[in-house]
Amino acid sequence: MDNNYVIAQPPQASVAVEGLDARFPVRRIYCVGRNYTDHIVEMGGNPDRELPFFFQKPADSIVADGATVPYPSATEDFQYEAELVLAVGLGGADIAPADAAAHIYGVAVGIDLTRRDLQLAARNTGRPWEAGKSFDQSAPCSAIRPLRGAPLPTAGAISLHVNGEPKQRGDVSQMIWSAAEIVHKLSQHYRIEPGDLIYTGTPAGVGAMRRGDRVAMAIDGVGALSIVVA
């Protein structure tokens, strides 16, 4: 135990980086709600372009590619949401959209796991979403692909399969708020810092998972990710 702390220091959450032994340390996980029109419609919302809103997951909710995720407690509607993930490499506030790419170290694919029944119950009563979104092992994330000067993705087919059956199909180009705009808007609310991950929203086709399901997602030009539900 580190003598500077009264209890053992928790381990640092981190994500693999393609081609490197060094890992990406995770500071915060931000998620964007309702960023694809077809998903807003399927959830019963208004598809008009509104300002993006953000919620967070704990850093230690990260799950690595290939992991087994226990079916969580307190839910009967455990759902997947396939998303593009941005990994912040340079901090800043009030970042202009034209400067956003300079603040992003790399990109990945992630699944925003959701206890949908708890989320909807909270939404309908005006309460916070944490119970539905911010639980243990709720943020699977692939290895990060460094941008190395490349622009932020503006297109790329998104797919998610459950037991080999296609469930979600979409494209990064369908995002209501682009990756650059998300960085801009988020940095107006919070100073983003190196180690932050930003899950950028999901297309239509979200649905429930059962114990034993094998879930695989990919985004063209970004990466792939798979998990098994225990």
XYZ file of N, CA and C in Angstrom:
690
model
N 0.848 -1.202 0.000
C 0.000 0.000 0.000
C 0.878 1.244 0.000
N 0.492 2.215 -0.818
C 1.222 3.485 -0.871
C 1.083 4.196 0.471
N 2.204 4.614 1.060
C 2.177 5.254 2.367
C 1.505 6.619 2.355
N 1.248 7.175 1.151
C 0.593 8.476 1.056
C -0.917 8.393 1.172
N -1.471 7.196 1.221
C -2.923 7.015 1.273
C -3.294 6.101 2.435
N -4.480 6.296 2.982
C -4.915 5.497 4.119
C -5.490 4.144 3.688
N -5.809 4.019 2.413
C -6.227 2.740 1.849
C -5.442 2.520 0.568
N -5.501 1.300 0.031
C -4.801 1.020 -1.217
C -5.370 1.878 -2.340
N -4.491 2.479 -3.130
C -4.933 3.336 -4.229
C -5.582 2.492 -5.310
N -6.771 2.878 -5.792
C -7.415 2.108 -6.859
C -6.556 2.098 -8.117
N -6.640 1.035 -8.920
C -5.846 0.995 -10.153
C -6.314 2.046 -11.152
N -5.393 2.490 -11.998
C -5.710 3.470 -13.041
C -6.456 2.785 -14.176
N -7.651 3.261 -14.499
C -8.372 2.744 -15.663
C -7.627 3.146 -16.927
N -7.572 2.254 -17.907
C -6.831 2.554 -19.134
C -7.387 1.739 -20.297
N -7.009 2.163 -21.502
C -7.434 1.514 -22.745
C -6.195 1.230 -23.584
N -6.195 0.110 -24.290
C -5.081 -0.224 -25.179
C -4.996 0.771 -26.329
N -3.801 0.903 -26.889
C -3.556 1.751 -28.058
C -2.986 0.876 -29.163
N -3.539 0.976 -30.350
C -3.085 0.152 -31.476
C -1.600 0.349 -31.741
N -0.858 -0.748 -31.826
C 0.545 -0.704 -32.198
C 1.498 -0.309 -31.097
N 0.990 -0.075 -29.879
C 1.845 0.356 -28.780
C 1.656 -0.530 -27.554
N 2.719 -0.684 -26.770
C 2.591 -1.352 -25.471
C 2.040 -0.392 -24.431
N 2.356 0.903 -24.559
C 1.841 1.899 -23.633
C 0.327 2.023 -23.802
N -0.359 2.361 -22.713
C -1.807 2.430 -22.719
C -2.282 3.867 -22.531
N -3.547 4.103 -22.833
C -4.182 5.413 -22.695
C -4.887 5.469 -21.341
N -4.433 6.341 -20.419
C -5.082 6.418 -19.110
C -6.409 7.160 -19.215
N -7.423 6.658 -18.544
C -8.757 7.252 -18.631
C -9.013 8.134 -17.414
N -9.345 9.401 -17.686
C -9.674 10.362 -16.622
C -11.178 10.451 -16.419
N -11.895 10.787 -17.475
C -13.351 10.872 -17.436
C -13.928 10.257 -18.701
N -15.188 9.835 -18.601
C -15.927 9.349 -19.767
C -17.163 10.220 -19.920
N -17.214 10.978 -21.024
C -18.375 11.786 -21.361
C -19.182 11.064 -22.446
N -20.504 11.160 -22.371
C -21.374 10.566 -23.387
C -22.336 11.620 -23.900
N -22.605 11.563 -25.187
C -23.530 12.498 -25.825
C -24.876 11.806 -26.011
N -25.940 12.436 -25.593
C -27.272 11.867 -25.766
C -27.940 12.352 -27.043
N -28.677 11.456 -27.694
C -29.543 11.819 -28.822
C -28.802 12.544 -29.932
N -27.862 11.863 -30.555
C -27.071 12.506 -31.608
C -27.318 11.906 -32.985
N -28.287 11.000 -33.114
C -28.698 10.458 -34.408
C -30.217 10.568 -34.489
N -30.716 11.167 -35.567
C -32.145 11.421 -35.695
C -32.965 10.156 -35.569
N -32.545 9.062 -36.243
C -33.352 7.843 -36.228
C -33.437 7.239 -34.833
N -32.386 7.399 -34.023
C -32.436 6.890 -32.653
C -33.355 7.752 -31.787
N -33.328 9.066 -31.992
C -34.239 9.938 -31.248
C -35.684 9.535 -31.514
N -36.001 9.259 -32.782
C -37.362 8.879 -33.162
C -37.749 7.554 -32.514
N -36.831 6.558 -32.548
C -37.177 5.259 -31.987
C -37.360 5.307 -30.469
N -36.753 6.341 -29.824
C -36.920 6.502 -28.384
C -38.082 7.431 -28.035
N -38.834 7.856 -29.073
C -40.015 8.664 -28.837
C -39.743 10.138 -28.648
N -38.552 10.603 -29.107
C -38.181 11.995 -28.937
C -38.450 12.839 -30.159
N -38.167 14.136 -30.041
C -38.330 15.098 -31.122
C -37.024 15.164 -31.915
N -37.052 14.866 -33.225
C -35.815 14.825 -33.995
C -35.257 16.180 -34.403
N -35.925 17.279 -34.018
C -35.391 18.597 -34.359
C -34.010 18.772 -33.735
N -33.114 19.475 -34.457
C -31.747 19.675 -33.972
C -31.750 20.581 -32.745
N -31.389 19.990 -31.596
C -31.290 20.733 -30.359
C -29.846 20.684 -29.876
N -29.513 21.563 -28.944
C -28.170 21.539 -28.397
C -27.883 20.167 -27.784
N -26.671 19.646 -27.981
C -26.347 18.334 -27.409
C -26.309 18.409 -25.889
N -26.635 17.286 -25.242
C -26.479 17.230 -23.791
C -25.541 16.077 -23.453
N -24.946 16.161 -22.286
C -23.884 15.230 -21.907
C -24.175 14.598 -20.551
N -23.759 13.357 -20.414
C -23.748 12.694 -19.112
C -22.435 11.944 -19.002
N -22.123 11.436 -17.820
C -20.834 10.796 -17.606
C -20.996 9.370 -17.085
N -19.974 8.582 -17.355
C -19.810 7.258 -16.763
C -18.514 7.280 -15.950
N -18.409 6.452 -14.915
C -17.154 6.417 -14.162
C -16.022 5.842 -15.000
N -14.814 6.337 -14.773
C -13.660 5.866 -15.551
C -13.465 4.362 -15.425
N -13.740 3.806 -14.239
C -13.496 2.377 -14.055
C -14.624 1.499 -14.595
N -15.568 2.099 -15.358
C -16.572 1.284 -16.049
C -16.067 0.783 -17.395
N -14.818 1.129 -17.760
C -14.212 0.681 -19.012
C -14.122 -0.850 -19.053
N -14.429 -1.410 -20.217
C -14.336 -2.844 -20.465
C -13.528 -3.050 -21.736
N -12.569 -3.960 -21.715
C -11.688 -4.180 -22.862
C -12.350 -5.065 -23.925
N -11.845 -4.950 -25.129
C -12.276 -5.801 -26.240
C -12.112 -7.269 -25.851
N -13.146 -8.072 -26.152
C -13.098 -9.506 -25.884
C -13.519 -9.901 -24.494
N -13.884 -8.938 -23.653
C -14.218 -9.229 -22.261
C -15.609 -9.837 -22.125
N -15.828 -10.480 -20.994
C -17.144 -10.964 -20.604
C -17.743 -9.976 -19.621
N -18.953 -9.524 -19.911
C -19.635 -8.526 -19.080
C -20.772 -9.211 -18.332
N -20.769 -9.178 -17.013
C -21.888 -9.764 -16.267
C -23.187 -9.018 -16.547
N -24.278 -9.779 -16.664
C -25.584 -9.131 -16.775
C -25.807 -8.352 -15.494
N -26.066 -7.038 -15.578
C -26.097 -6.210 -14.369
C -27.340 -6.455 -13.515
N -27.221 -6.069 -12.264
C -28.334 -6.200 -11.331
C -29.372 -5.111 -11.583
N -30.549 -5.301 -11.008
C -31.604 -4.281 -10.931
C -32.215 -3.917 -12.282
N -32.051 -4.755 -13.304
C -32.633 -4.451 -14.615
C -33.207 -5.699 -15.268
N -34.204 -5.486 -16.101
C -34.743 -6.547 -16.950
C -34.689 -6.132 -18.414
N -33.936 -5.056 -18.704
C -33.836 -4.542 -20.076
C -32.433 -3.968 -20.294
N -31.469 -4.852 -20.476
C -30.052 -4.516 -20.632
C -29.770 -4.342 -22.120
N -29.410 -3.117 -22.563
C -29.330 -2.813 -23.990
C -27.944 -2.336 -24.413
N -27.685 -2.458 -25.717
C -26.445 -2.010 -26.364
C -26.703 -0.716 -27.127
N -25.638 0.112 -27.256
C -25.651 1.295 -28.113
C -24.254 1.439 -28.712
N -24.121 1.233 -30.010
C -22.824 1.299 -30.691
C -22.438 2.751 -30.963
N -21.178 3.111 -30.650
C -20.788 4.520 -30.742
C -19.335 4.710 -31.192
N -19.092 5.829 -31.882
C -17.740 6.323 -32.122
C -17.233 6.965 -30.848
N -15.957 6.692 -30.490
C -15.358 7.250 -29.276
C -14.172 8.130 -29.665
N -14.083 9.300 -29.050
C -12.952 10.212 -29.227
C -12.101 10.179 -27.966
N -10.787 10.084 -28.124
C -9.856 10.057 -26.993
C -9.081 11.367 -26.965
N -9.238 12.131 -25.902
C -8.637 13.462 -25.800
C -7.153 13.359 -25.434
N -6.325 14.070 -26.205
C -4.894 14.079 -25.947
C -4.356 15.436 -25.531
N -5.149 16.488 -25.736
C -4.726 17.853 -25.401
C -5.903 18.564 -24.766
N -5.687 19.123 -23.570
C -6.768 19.775 -22.854
C -7.115 21.137 -23.419
N -8.263 21.650 -22.985
C -8.663 22.974 -23.413
C -10.111 23.270 -23.072
N -10.469 24.539 -23.169
C -11.838 24.999 -22.962
C -12.215 25.940 -24.098
N -13.521 25.997 -24.393
C -14.024 26.855 -25.477
C -13.246 26.620 -26.770
N -13.117 25.363 -27.137
C -12.348 24.976 -28.328
C -13.199 25.193 -29.578
N -12.668 25.882 -30.550
C -13.380 26.105 -31.809
C -13.478 24.794 -32.587
N -14.566 24.576 -33.335
C -14.674 23.353 -34.126
C -13.478 23.131 -35.053
N -12.953 24.203 -35.627
C -11.816 24.065 -36.541
C -10.558 23.584 -35.834
N -10.492 23.740 -34.508
C -9.323 23.332 -33.740
C -9.513 22.000 -33.024
N -10.691 21.405 -33.162
C -11.025 20.231 -32.358
C -10.076 19.061 -32.603
N -9.725 18.799 -33.865
C -8.889 17.639 -34.184
C -7.552 17.685 -33.473
N -7.029 18.879 -33.227
C -5.734 19.010 -32.567
C -5.785 18.554 -31.115
N -6.989 18.452 -30.553
C -7.149 18.046 -29.157
C -7.453 16.553 -29.010
N -7.640 15.848 -30.116
C -8.020 14.435 -30.073
C -6.823 13.559 -30.422
N -6.432 12.710 -29.477
C -5.307 11.807 -29.684
C -5.653 10.703 -30.675
N -6.859 10.161 -30.551
C -7.230 9.050 -31.420
C -8.707 8.733 -31.307
N -9.118 7.694 -32.028
C -10.518 7.296 -32.072
C -10.635 5.809 -31.771
N -11.826 5.413 -31.335
C -12.088 4.015 -31.013
C -13.565 3.751 -31.228
N -13.969 2.505 -31.025
C -15.393 2.166 -31.030
C -15.764 1.733 -29.626
N -16.984 2.068 -29.233
C -17.437 1.730 -27.895
C -18.899 1.350 -27.889
N -19.311 0.698 -26.819
C -20.715 0.341 -26.619
C -21.171 0.968 -25.315
N -22.141 1.848 -25.419
C -22.752 2.468 -24.243
C -23.800 1.498 -23.714
N -23.413 0.655 -22.751
C -24.352 -0.301 -22.173
C -25.329 0.433 -21.267
N -26.598 0.031 -21.354
C -27.664 0.798 -20.720
C -28.672 -0.115 -20.042
N -29.013 0.206 -18.800
C -30.154 -0.429 -18.151
C -31.371 0.427 -18.535
N -32.000 0.053 -19.670
C -32.985 0.928 -20.293
C -34.199 1.166 -19.397
N -34.644 0.151 -18.707
C -35.815 0.345 -17.851
C -35.532 1.367 -16.752
N -34.314 1.335 -16.203
C -33.974 2.312 -15.166
C -33.793 3.711 -15.758
N -33.208 3.781 -16.967
C -33.042 5.071 -17.615
C -34.392 5.727 -17.895
N -35.315 4.956 -18.458
C -36.622 5.520 -18.814
C -37.417 5.903 -17.582
N -37.316 5.113 -16.524
C -38.014 5.457 -15.288
C -37.479 6.778 -14.737
N -36.159 6.971 -14.806
C -35.568 8.229 -14.343
C -35.994 9.390 -15.228
N -35.952 9.165 -16.547
C -36.342 10.226 -17.479
C -37.786 10.658 -17.252
N -38.657 9.699 -17.044
C -40.083 10.009 -16.914
C -40.419 10.716 -15.608
N -39.542 10.619 -14.634
C -39.777 11.296 -13.354
C -38.868 12.504 -13.163
N -38.083 12.841 -14.215
C -37.208 13.994 -14.144
C -35.998 13.808 -13.254
N -35.606 12.566 -13.009
C -34.465 12.287 -12.149
C -33.213 12.032 -12.989
N -32.016 12.100 -12.383
C -30.780 11.839 -13.128
C -30.742 10.418 -13.689
N -29.924 10.241 -14.741
C -29.851 8.975 -15.470
C -28.824 7.990 -14.913
N -28.102 8.324 -13.845
C -26.944 7.527 -13.465
C -27.244 6.036 -13.329
N -28.372 5.689 -12.705
C -28.672 4.275 -12.489
C -28.810 3.520 -13.805
N -29.283 4.204 -14.853
C -29.463 3.549 -16.140
C -28.230 3.538 -17.009
N -27.288 4.459 -16.753
C -26.151 4.629 -17.648
C -24.788 4.422 -16.988
N -24.657 4.774 -15.724
C -23.323 4.923 -15.125
C -23.019 3.819 -14.112
N -23.216 2.588 -14.513
C -23.016 1.465 -13.609
C -21.715 0.725 -13.941
N -21.374 -0.266 -13.130
C -20.136 -1.015 -13.322
C -20.104 -1.690 -14.689
N -18.931 -1.637 -15.339
C -18.681 -2.320 -16.609
C -19.679 -1.929 -17.701
N -20.000 -0.640 -17.749
C -20.991 -0.159 -18.715
C -20.375 0.522 -19.929
N -19.021 0.502 -20.057
C -18.379 1.240 -21.146
C -17.325 0.404 -21.879
N -17.730 -0.639 -22.599
C -16.761 -1.351 -23.451
C -16.132 -0.405 -24.466
N -14.820 -0.565 -24.694
C -14.101 0.311 -25.621
C -12.992 -0.478 -26.295
N -12.862 -0.312 -27.600
C -11.795 -0.972 -28.351
C -10.463 -0.276 -28.107
N -9.410 -0.845 -28.644
C -8.123 -0.157 -28.649
C -8.254 1.154 -29.420
N -7.523 2.156 -28.975
C -7.570 3.478 -29.607
C -6.658 3.490 -30.827
N -7.157 4.030 -31.905
C -6.371 4.215 -33.129
C -5.882 5.666 -33.165
N -4.585 5.935 -32.999
C -4.099 7.320 -32.999
C -4.390 8.016 -34.329
N -4.758 9.290 -34.255
C -5.039 10.051 -35.475
C -3.764 10.424 -36.227
N -2.703 10.749 -35.473
C -1.418 11.113 -36.081
C -1.579 12.169 -37.182
N -2.338 13.209 -36.865
C -2.518 14.312 -37.806
C -3.678 14.163 -38.768
N -4.323 13.005 -38.789
C -5.476 12.809 -39.669
C -6.672 13.592 -39.133
N -7.632 13.925 -39.989
C -8.811 14.657 -39.517
C -9.730 13.755 -38.701
N -10.632 14.366 -37.973
C -11.642 13.605 -37.252
C -12.573 12.905 -38.241
N -13.049 11.710 -37.914
C -13.954 11.014 -38.839
C -15.232 11.800 -39.078
N -15.626 11.895 -40.328
C -16.906 12.503 -40.690
C -17.828 11.493 -41.365
N -17.321 10.287 -41.608
C -18.104 9.207 -42.210
C -17.473 7.892 -41.800
N -18.243 6.827 -41.971
C -17.776 5.493 -41.630
C -18.955 4.646 -41.204
N -19.171 3.525 -41.886
C -20.306 2.662 -41.589
C -20.193 2.076 -40.185
N -21.301 2.133 -39.447
C -21.392 1.573 -38.100
C -22.254 0.315 -38.158
N -21.800 -0.751 -37.533
C -22.605 -1.975 -37.485
C -22.464 -2.626 -36.123
N -23.543 -3.248 -35.673
C -23.513 -4.046 -34.447
C -24.323 -5.306 -34.684
N -23.738 -6.439 -34.296
C -24.388 -7.734 -34.431
C -24.504 -8.404 -33.072
N -25.592 -9.117 -32.871
C -25.772 -9.938 -31.680
C -25.922 -11.386 -32.131
N -24.998 -12.233 -31.711
C -24.971 -13.632 -32.139
C -24.983 -13.759 -33.663
N -24.274 -12.842 -34.322
C -24.161 -12.859 -35.772
C -25.308 -12.207 -36.513
N -26.338 -11.792 -35.818
C -27.502 -11.180 -36.455
C -27.365 -9.661 -36.435
N -27.497 -8.989 -37.579
C -27.357 -7.525 -37.594
C -28.468 -6.850 -36.800
N -28.066 -5.897 -35.971
C -29.024 -5.176 -35.141
C -28.976 -3.670 -35.383
N -27.770 -3.112 -35.446
C -27.623 -1.673 -35.686
C -26.841 -1.444 -36.968
N -27.321 -0.521 -37.775
C -26.615 -0.066 -38.967
C -26.758 1.451 -39.047
N -25.678 2.102 -39.360
C -25.715 3.552 -39.474
C -24.408 4.040 -40.038
N -24.170 5.323 -39.958
C -22.930 5.893 -40.462
C -22.588 7.123 -39.635
N -21.306 7.319 -39.394
C -20.850 8.485 -38.641
C -21.354 9.777 -39.291
N -21.516 9.772 -40.603
C -21.989 10.969 -41.306
C -23.404 11.371 -40.894
N -24.142 10.470 -40.230
C -25.514 10.757 -39.811
C -25.594 11.478 -38.466
N -24.460 11.708 -37.823
C -24.501 12.385 -36.537
C -25.095 13.780 -36.688
N -25.988 14.156 -35.797
C -26.574 15.491 -35.814
C -25.495 16.534 -35.526
N -24.679 16.245 -34.508
C -23.536 17.092 -34.169
C -22.281 16.318 -34.510
N -21.440 16.870 -35.367
C -20.217 16.196 -35.796
C -19.244 16.049 -34.634
N -18.209 15.247 -34.851
C -17.193 15.068 -33.813
C -16.580 16.409 -33.412
N -16.268 17.246 -34.392
C -15.674 18.557 -34.096
C -16.634 19.440 -33.303
N -17.920 19.397 -33.659
C -18.911 20.209 -32.946
C -19.104 19.702 -31.518
N -19.018 18.379 -31.334
C -19.155 17.813 -29.990
C -18.020 18.291 -29.092
N -16.787 18.242 -29.606
C -15.649 18.743 -28.828
C -15.866 20.203 -28.467
N -16.313 20.988 -29.432
C -16.573 22.410 -29.205
C -17.611 22.607 -28.100
N -18.757 21.937 -28.208
C -19.838 22.129 -27.246
C -19.462 21.593 -25.870
N -18.829 20.414 -25.823
C -18.427 19.854 -24.538
C -17.452 20.778 -23.812
N -16.519 21.341 -24.575
C -15.493 22.197 -23.961
C -16.049 23.543 -23.502
N -17.286 23.844 -23.865
C -17.945 25.025 -23.318
C -18.541 24.751 -21.936
N -18.790 23.474 -21.640
C -19.356 23.073 -20.351
C -18.272 22.639 -19.363
N -17.240 21.982 -19.869
C -16.161 21.452 -19.040
C -14.834 21.738 -19.742
N -13.800 21.924 -18.950
C -12.463 21.919 -19.545
C -12.085 20.465 -19.767
N -11.954 20.067 -21.022
C -11.545 18.694 -21.298
C -10.043 18.564 -21.049
N -9.626 17.354 -20.687
C -8.238 17.116 -20.329
C -7.743 15.826 -20.975
N -6.429 15.687 -21.137
C -5.891 14.426 -21.647
C -6.373 13.254 -20.787
N -6.790 12.195 -21.454
C -7.328 11.044 -20.752
C -8.835 10.965 -20.779
N -9.505 12.014 -21.264
C -10.961 11.966 -21.372
C -11.377 11.172 -22.612
N -12.455 10.413 -22.483
C -13.078 9.723 -23.607
C -14.454 10.331 -23.843
N -14.826 10.473 -25.117
C -16.119 11.036 -25.479
C -16.863 10.035 -26.355
N -17.948 9.464 -25.840
C -18.827 8.587 -26.614
C -19.837 9.490 -27.314
N -19.942 9.378 -28.634
C -20.588 10.422 -29.432
C -22.031 10.141 -29.851
N -22.672 9.122 -29.286
C -24.062 8.856 -29.616
C -24.220 7.642 -30.504
N -25.455 7.158 -30.616
C -25.718 5.896 -31.306
C -26.817 6.038 -32.350
N -26.726 5.281 -33.454
C -27.818 5.254 -34.435
C -28.962 4.365 -33.949
N -30.003 4.249 -34.760
C -31.173 3.440 -34.408
C -30.807 1.960 -34.351
N -31.703 1.192 -33.757
C -31.543 -0.255 -33.712
C -31.147 -0.792 -32.357
N -31.137 0.064 -31.318
C -30.770 -0.412 -29.992
C -31.759 -1.479 -29.552
N -31.279 -2.383 -28.698
C -32.148 -3.459 -28.262
C -31.572 -4.209 -27.089
N -32.344 -5.163 -26.596
C -31.992 -5.881 -25.381
C -31.027 -7.026 -25.653
N -30.238 -7.341 -24.625
C -29.321 -8.482 -24.649
C -29.721 -9.469 -23.570
N -29.348 -10.738 -23.811
C -29.605 -11.792 -22.837
C -28.288 -12.441 -22.434
N -28.308 -13.151 -21.343
C -27.124 -13.874 -20.907
C -26.690 -14.861 -21.986
N -25.406 -14.880 -22.278
C -24.870 -15.751 -23.314
C -24.733 -15.096 -24.669
N -25.297 -13.891 -24.845
C -25.202 -13.206 -26.135
C -23.763 -12.781 -26.422
N -23.405 -12.872 -27.693
C -22.121 -12.380 -28.177
C -22.385 -11.147 -29.032
N -21.811 -10.037 -28.632
C -22.075 -8.749 -29.274
C -20.800 -8.270 -29.960
N -20.914 -7.910 -31.230
C -19.752 -7.429 -31.993
C -20.147 -6.166 -32.736
N -19.286 -5.137 -32.667
C -19.549 -3.901 -33.402
C -18.295 -3.460 -34.116
N -18.476 -2.614 -35.117
C -17.346 -2.082 -35.873
C -17.746 -0.754 -36.502
N -16.756 0.080 -36.740
C -16.910 1.287 -37.537
C -15.799 1.277 -38.574
N -16.155 1.379 -39.837
C -15.167 1.352 -40.913
C -14.129 2.440 -40.706
N -12.863 2.054 -40.796
C -11.780 2.996 -40.664
C -11.417 3.354 -39.243
N -12.133 2.759 -38.265
C -11.875 3.090 -36.857
C -11.456 1.857 -36.065
N -12.273 0.813 -36.083
C -11.924 -0.382 -35.327
C -13.113 -1.278 -35.096
N -12.895 -2.313 -34.267
C -13.912 -3.303 -33.960
C -13.821 -3.675 -32.492
N -14.907 -4.245 -31.989
C -15.020 -4.550 -30.568
C -16.018 -5.678 -30.391
N -15.746 -6.577 -29.444
C -16.696 -7.629 -29.149
C -16.722 -7.887 -27.638
N -17.891 -8.275 -27.144
C -18.048 -8.652 -25.740
C -18.995 -9.852 -25.679
N -18.975 -10.538 -24.546
C -19.926 -11.612 -24.260
C -20.664 -11.237 -22.987
N -21.990 -11.421 -22.993
C -22.785 -11.158 -21.804
C -22.832 -12.435 -20.966
N -22.403 -12.358 -19.713
C -22.320 -13.549 -18.859
C -23.717 -13.974 -18.436
